[in-house]
mmCIF file of C-alpha atoms in Angstrom:
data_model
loop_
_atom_site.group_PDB
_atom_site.id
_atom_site.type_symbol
_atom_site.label_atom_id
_atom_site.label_comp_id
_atom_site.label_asym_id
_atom_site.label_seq_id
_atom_site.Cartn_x
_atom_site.Cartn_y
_atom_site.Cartn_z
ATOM 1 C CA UNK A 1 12.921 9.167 12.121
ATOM 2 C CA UNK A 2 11.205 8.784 9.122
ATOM 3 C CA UNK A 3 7.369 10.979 8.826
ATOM 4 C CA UNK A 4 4.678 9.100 7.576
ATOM 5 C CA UNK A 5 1.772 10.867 6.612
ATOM 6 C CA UNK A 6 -1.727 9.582 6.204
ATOM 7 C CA UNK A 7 -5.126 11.122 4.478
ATOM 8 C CA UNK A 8 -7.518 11.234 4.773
ATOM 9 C CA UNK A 9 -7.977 11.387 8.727
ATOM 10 C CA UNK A 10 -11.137 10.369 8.459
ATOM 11 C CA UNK A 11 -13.736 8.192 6.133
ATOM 12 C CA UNK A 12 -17.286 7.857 5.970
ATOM 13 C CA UNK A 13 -18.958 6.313 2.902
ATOM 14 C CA UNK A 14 -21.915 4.031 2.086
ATOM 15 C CA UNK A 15 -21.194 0.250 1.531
ATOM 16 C CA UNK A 16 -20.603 -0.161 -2.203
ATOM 17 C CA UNK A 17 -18.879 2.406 -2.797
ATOM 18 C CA UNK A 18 -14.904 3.045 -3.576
ATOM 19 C CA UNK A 19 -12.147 4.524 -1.862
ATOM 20 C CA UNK A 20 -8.414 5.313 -1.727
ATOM 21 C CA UNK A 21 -6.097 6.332 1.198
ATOM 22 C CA UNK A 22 -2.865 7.652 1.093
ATOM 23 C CA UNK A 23 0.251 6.849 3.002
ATOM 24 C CA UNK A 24 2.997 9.828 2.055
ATOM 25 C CA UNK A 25 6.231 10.764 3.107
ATOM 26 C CA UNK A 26 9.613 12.829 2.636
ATOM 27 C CA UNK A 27 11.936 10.257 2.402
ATOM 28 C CA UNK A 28 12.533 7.117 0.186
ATOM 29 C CA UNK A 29 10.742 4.212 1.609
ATOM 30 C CA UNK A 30 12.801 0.999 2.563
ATOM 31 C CA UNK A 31 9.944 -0.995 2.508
ATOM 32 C CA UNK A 32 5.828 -0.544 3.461
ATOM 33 C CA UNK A 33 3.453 -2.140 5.660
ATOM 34 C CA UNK A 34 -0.219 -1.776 5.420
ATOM 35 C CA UNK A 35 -1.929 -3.091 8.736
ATOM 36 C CA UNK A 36 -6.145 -2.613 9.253
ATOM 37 C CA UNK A 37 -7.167 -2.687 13.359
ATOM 38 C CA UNK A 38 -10.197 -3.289 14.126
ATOM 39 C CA UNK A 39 -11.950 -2.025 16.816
ATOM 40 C CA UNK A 40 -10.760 -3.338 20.376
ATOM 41 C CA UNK A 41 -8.058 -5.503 19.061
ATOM 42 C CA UNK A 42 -4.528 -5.455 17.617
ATOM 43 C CA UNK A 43 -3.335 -4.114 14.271
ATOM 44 C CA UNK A 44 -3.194 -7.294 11.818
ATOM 45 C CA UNK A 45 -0.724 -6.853 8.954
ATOM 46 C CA UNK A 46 -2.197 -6.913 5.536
ATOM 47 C CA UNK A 47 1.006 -6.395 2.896
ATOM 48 C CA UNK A 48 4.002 -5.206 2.346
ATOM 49 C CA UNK A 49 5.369 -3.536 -0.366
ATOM 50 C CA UNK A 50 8.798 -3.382 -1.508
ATOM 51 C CA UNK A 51 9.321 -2.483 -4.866
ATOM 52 C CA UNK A 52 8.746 0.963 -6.398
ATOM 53 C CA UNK A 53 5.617 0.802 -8.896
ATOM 54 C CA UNK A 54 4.826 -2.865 -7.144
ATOM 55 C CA UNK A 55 0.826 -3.265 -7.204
ATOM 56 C CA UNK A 56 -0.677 -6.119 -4.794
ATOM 57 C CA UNK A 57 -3.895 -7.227 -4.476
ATOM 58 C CA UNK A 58 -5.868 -8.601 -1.646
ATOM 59 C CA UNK A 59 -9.530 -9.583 -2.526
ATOM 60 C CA UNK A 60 -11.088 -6.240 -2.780
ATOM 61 C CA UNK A 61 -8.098 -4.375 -1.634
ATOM 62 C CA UNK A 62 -5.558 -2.824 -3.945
ATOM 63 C CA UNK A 63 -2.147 -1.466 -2.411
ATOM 64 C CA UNK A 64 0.192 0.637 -4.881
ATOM 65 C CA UNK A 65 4.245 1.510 -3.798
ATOM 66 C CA UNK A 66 4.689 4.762 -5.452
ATOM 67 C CA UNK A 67 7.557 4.881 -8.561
ATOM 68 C CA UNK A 68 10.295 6.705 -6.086
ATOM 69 C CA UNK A 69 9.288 4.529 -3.188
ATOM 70 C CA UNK A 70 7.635 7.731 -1.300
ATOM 71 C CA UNK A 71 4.122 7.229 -1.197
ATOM 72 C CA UNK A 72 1.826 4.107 -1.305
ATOM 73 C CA UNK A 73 -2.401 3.644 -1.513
ATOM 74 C CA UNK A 74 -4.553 1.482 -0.310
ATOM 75 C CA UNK A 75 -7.988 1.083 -3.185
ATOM 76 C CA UNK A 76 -11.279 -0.473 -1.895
ATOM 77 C CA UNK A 77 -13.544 -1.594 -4.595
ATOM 78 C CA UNK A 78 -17.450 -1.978 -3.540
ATOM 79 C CA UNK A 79 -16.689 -1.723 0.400
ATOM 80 C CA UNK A 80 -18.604 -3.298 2.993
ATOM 81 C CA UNK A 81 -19.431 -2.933 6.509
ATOM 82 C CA UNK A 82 -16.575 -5.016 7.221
ATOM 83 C CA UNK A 83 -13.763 -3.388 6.008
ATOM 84 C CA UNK A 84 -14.800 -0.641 8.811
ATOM 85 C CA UNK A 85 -11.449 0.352 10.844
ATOM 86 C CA UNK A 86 -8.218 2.118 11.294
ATOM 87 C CA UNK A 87 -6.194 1.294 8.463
ATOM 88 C CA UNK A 88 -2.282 2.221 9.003
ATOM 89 C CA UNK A 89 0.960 2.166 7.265
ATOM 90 C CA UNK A 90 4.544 1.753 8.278
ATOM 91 C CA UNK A 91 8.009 2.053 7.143
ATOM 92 C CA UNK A 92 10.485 -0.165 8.811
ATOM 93 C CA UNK A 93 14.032 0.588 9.419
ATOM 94 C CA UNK A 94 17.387 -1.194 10.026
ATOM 95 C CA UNK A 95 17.749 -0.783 13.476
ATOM 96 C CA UNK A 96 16.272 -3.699 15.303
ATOM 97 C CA UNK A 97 13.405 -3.968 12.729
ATOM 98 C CA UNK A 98 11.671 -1.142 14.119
ATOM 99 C CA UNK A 99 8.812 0.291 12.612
ATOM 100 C CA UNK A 100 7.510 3.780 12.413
ATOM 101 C CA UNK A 101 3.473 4.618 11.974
ATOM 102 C CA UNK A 102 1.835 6.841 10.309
ATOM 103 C CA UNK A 103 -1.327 8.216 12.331
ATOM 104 C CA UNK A 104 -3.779 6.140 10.431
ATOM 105 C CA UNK A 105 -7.182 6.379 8.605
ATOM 106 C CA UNK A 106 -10.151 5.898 10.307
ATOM 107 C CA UNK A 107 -12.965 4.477 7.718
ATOM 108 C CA UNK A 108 -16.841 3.750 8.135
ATOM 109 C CA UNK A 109 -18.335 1.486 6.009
ATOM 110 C CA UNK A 110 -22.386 2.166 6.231
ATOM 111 C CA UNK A 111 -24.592 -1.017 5.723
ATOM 112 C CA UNK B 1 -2.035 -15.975 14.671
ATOM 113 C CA UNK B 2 1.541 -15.558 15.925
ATOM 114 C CA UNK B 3 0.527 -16.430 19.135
ATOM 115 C CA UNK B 4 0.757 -13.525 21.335
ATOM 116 C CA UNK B 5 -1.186 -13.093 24.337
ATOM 117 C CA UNK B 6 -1.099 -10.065 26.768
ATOM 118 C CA UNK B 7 -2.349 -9.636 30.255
ATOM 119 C CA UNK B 8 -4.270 -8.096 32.055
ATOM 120 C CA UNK B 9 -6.583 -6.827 29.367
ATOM 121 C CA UNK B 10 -7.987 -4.515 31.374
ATOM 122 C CA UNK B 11 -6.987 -2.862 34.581
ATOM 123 C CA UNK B 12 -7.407 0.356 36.220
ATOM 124 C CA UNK B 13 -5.335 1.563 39.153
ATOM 125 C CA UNK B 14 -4.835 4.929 41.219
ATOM 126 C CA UNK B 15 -2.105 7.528 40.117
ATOM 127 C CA UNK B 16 1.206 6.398 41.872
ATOM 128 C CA UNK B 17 0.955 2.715 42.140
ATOM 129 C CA UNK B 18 3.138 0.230 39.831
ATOM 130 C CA UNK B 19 1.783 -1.594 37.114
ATOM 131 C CA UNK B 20 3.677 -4.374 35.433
ATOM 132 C CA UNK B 21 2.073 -5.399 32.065
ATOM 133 C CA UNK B 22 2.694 -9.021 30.692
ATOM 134 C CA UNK B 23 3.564 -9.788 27.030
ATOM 135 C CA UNK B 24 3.786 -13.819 26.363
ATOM 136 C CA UNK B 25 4.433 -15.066 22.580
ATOM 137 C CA UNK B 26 5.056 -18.773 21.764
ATOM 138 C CA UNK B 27 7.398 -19.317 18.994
ATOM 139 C CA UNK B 28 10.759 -17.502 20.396
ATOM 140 C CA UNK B 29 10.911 -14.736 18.146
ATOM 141 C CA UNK B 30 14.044 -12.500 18.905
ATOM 142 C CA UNK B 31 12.705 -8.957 18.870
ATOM 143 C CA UNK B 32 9.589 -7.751 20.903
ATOM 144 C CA UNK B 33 8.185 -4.414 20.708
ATOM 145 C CA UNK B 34 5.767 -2.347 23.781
ATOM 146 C CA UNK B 35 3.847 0.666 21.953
ATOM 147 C CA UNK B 36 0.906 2.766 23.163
ATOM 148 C CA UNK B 37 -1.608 3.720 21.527
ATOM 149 C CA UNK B 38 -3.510 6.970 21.889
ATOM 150 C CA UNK B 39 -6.107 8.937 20.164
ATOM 151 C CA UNK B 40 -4.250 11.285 17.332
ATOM 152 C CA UNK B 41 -1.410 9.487 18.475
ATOM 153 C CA UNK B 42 -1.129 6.393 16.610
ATOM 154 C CA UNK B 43 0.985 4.091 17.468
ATOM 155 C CA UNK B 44 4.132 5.114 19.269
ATOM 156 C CA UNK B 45 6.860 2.830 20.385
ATOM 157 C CA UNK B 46 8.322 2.739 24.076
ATOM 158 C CA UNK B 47 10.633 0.304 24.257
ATOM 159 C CA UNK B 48 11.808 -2.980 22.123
ATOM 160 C CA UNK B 49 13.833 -6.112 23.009
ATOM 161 C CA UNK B 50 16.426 -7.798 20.457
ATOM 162 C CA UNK B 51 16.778 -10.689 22.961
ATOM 163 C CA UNK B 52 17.050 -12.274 26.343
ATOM 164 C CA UNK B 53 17.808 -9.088 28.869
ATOM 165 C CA UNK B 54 18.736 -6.781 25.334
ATOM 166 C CA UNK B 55 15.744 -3.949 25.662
ATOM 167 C CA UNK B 56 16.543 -0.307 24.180
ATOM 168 C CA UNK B 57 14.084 2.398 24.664
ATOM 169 C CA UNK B 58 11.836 3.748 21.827
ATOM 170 C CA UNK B 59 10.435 7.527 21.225
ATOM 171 C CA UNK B 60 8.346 7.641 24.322
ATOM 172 C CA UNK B 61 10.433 5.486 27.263
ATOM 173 C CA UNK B 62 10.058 7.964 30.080
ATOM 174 C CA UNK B 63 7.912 6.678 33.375
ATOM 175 C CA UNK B 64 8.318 3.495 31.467
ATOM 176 C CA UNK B 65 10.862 0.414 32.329
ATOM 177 C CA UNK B 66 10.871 -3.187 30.857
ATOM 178 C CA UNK B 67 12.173 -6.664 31.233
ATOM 179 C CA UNK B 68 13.529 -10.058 28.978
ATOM 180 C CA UNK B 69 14.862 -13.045 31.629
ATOM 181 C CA UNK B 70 13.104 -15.328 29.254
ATOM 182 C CA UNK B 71 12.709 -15.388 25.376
ATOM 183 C CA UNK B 72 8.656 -15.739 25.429
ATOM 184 C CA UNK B 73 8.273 -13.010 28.254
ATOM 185 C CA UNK B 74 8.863 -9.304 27.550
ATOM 186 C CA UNK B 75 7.499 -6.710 30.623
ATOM 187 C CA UNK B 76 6.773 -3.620 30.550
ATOM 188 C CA UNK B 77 6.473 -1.599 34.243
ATOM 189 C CA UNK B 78 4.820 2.103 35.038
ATOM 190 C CA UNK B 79 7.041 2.430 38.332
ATOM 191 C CA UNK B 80 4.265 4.988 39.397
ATOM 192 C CA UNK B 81 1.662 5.345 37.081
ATOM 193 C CA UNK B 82 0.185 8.807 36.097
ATOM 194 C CA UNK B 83 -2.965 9.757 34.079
ATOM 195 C CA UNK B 84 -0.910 10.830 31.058
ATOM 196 C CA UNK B 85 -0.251 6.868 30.940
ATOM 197 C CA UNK B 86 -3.915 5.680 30.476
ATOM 198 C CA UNK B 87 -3.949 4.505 27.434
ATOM 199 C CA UNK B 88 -3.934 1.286 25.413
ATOM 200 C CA UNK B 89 -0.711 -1.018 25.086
ATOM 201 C CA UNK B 90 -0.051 -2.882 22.650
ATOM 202 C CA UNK B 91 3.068 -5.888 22.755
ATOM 203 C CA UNK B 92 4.444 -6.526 19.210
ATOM 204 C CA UNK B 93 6.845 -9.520 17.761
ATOM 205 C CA UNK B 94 8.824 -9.370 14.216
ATOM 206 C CA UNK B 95 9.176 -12.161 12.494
ATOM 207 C CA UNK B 96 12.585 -13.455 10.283
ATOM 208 C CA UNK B 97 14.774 -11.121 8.143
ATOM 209 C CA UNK B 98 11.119 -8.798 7.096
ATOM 210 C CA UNK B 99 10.006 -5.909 9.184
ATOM 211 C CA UNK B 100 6.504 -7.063 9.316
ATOM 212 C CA UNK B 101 5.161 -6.805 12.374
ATOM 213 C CA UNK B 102 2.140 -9.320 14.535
ATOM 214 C CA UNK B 103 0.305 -7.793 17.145
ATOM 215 C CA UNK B 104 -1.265 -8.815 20.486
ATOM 216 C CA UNK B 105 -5.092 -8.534 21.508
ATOM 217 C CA UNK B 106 -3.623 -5.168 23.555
ATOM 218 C CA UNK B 107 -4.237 -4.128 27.523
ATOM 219 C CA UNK B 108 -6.585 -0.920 27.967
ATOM 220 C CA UNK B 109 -5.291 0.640 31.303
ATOM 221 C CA UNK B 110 -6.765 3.635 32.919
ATOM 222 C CA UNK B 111 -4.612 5.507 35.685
ATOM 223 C CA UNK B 112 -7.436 7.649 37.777
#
């Protein structure tokens, strides 16, 4: 089973101000999912990424799948107070289209 | 909204009763997915279903069984639940050929 490692742990900055989190591992990548939970309720899928060097972009949100398919980020320009929550990544593999986690990253957003 | 519902959403119980939690989804997706979720944990994965009465276990299946008679009901059963089990549970669905997953609201459960 595929490692996924996430950093920072933990993220508390002012609204208005950027960020970047990193989702890293060992192994090549089949494919990446970026998910943000919000407090109290599910994990909601945000992207996937497929393609080594692929950039997406989501409104504020800028996800990045690494050249060799090993790491990804996830860029917030000008955060806000609701972009607060545990943002998580995950690899899926081929049997029965399970996915594995990383531990997430925990951000504040301060009004 | 992929419409997944789970229930209870809350429930405590006492250390060695059984507690059977309910996972419901709408649009008969094949595969189904139970994970926990704990502090510094993440999310960990304790069993999955790849259709009616197919389950397989996932990394963390012990104290832990689960059920498919029906394609929009997956169960997941503490035979006798134990305090390492409070935690909260989330029920999963994958849709098509991706590996993207859609999550339910989740069920908090406290063993005392």
């Amino acid at each position: 089973t595929q490692l996924l490692e996430q950093s920072p742990q933990f993220l508390s900055i002012q609204e208005g101000e950027n960020l970047t989190v990193y989702c890293n591992s060992s192994s090549v990548f089949s494919s990446l999912q970026w998910y943000r939970q919000e407090p109290g309720e599910g994990p909601v899928l945000l992207v996937t990424v497929v393609t080594g060097g692929e950039v997406k972009k989501l409104k504020r949100l800028t996800f990045q799948f690494g050249d060799a398919r090993k790491d990804s980020s996830l860029h917030i320009t000008a955060a806000q107070p609701g972009d607060t929550g545990l943002y998580l990544c995950a690899e899926g593999n081929t049997n029965a289209g399970k996915s594995t986690f990383g531990d997430g990253t925990t951000l504040t957003v301060k009004p | 909204d992929a419409g997944i519902t789970q229930s209870p959403r809350h429930k405590v119980t006492e250390t060695g009763t059984p507690v059977t939690l309910r996972c419901h989804q709408t649009e008969n997706h094949r595969y189904m997915y139970w994970y926990r979720q704990d502090p510094g944990h993440g999310l960990r994965l304790i069993h999955y279903s790849y259709g009616v009465k197919d389950t397989d276990k996932g990394e963390v299946s012990d104290g832990y069984s689960v059920s498919r008679s029906k394609t929009e009901d997956f169960l997941l059963t503490l035979e006798s639940a134990t305090s390492s089990q409070t935690s909260v549970y989330f029920c999963a669905i994958k849709t098509g050929q991706s590996y993207e997953q859609y999550f339910g609201p989740g069920t908090r459960l406290t063993v005392t």
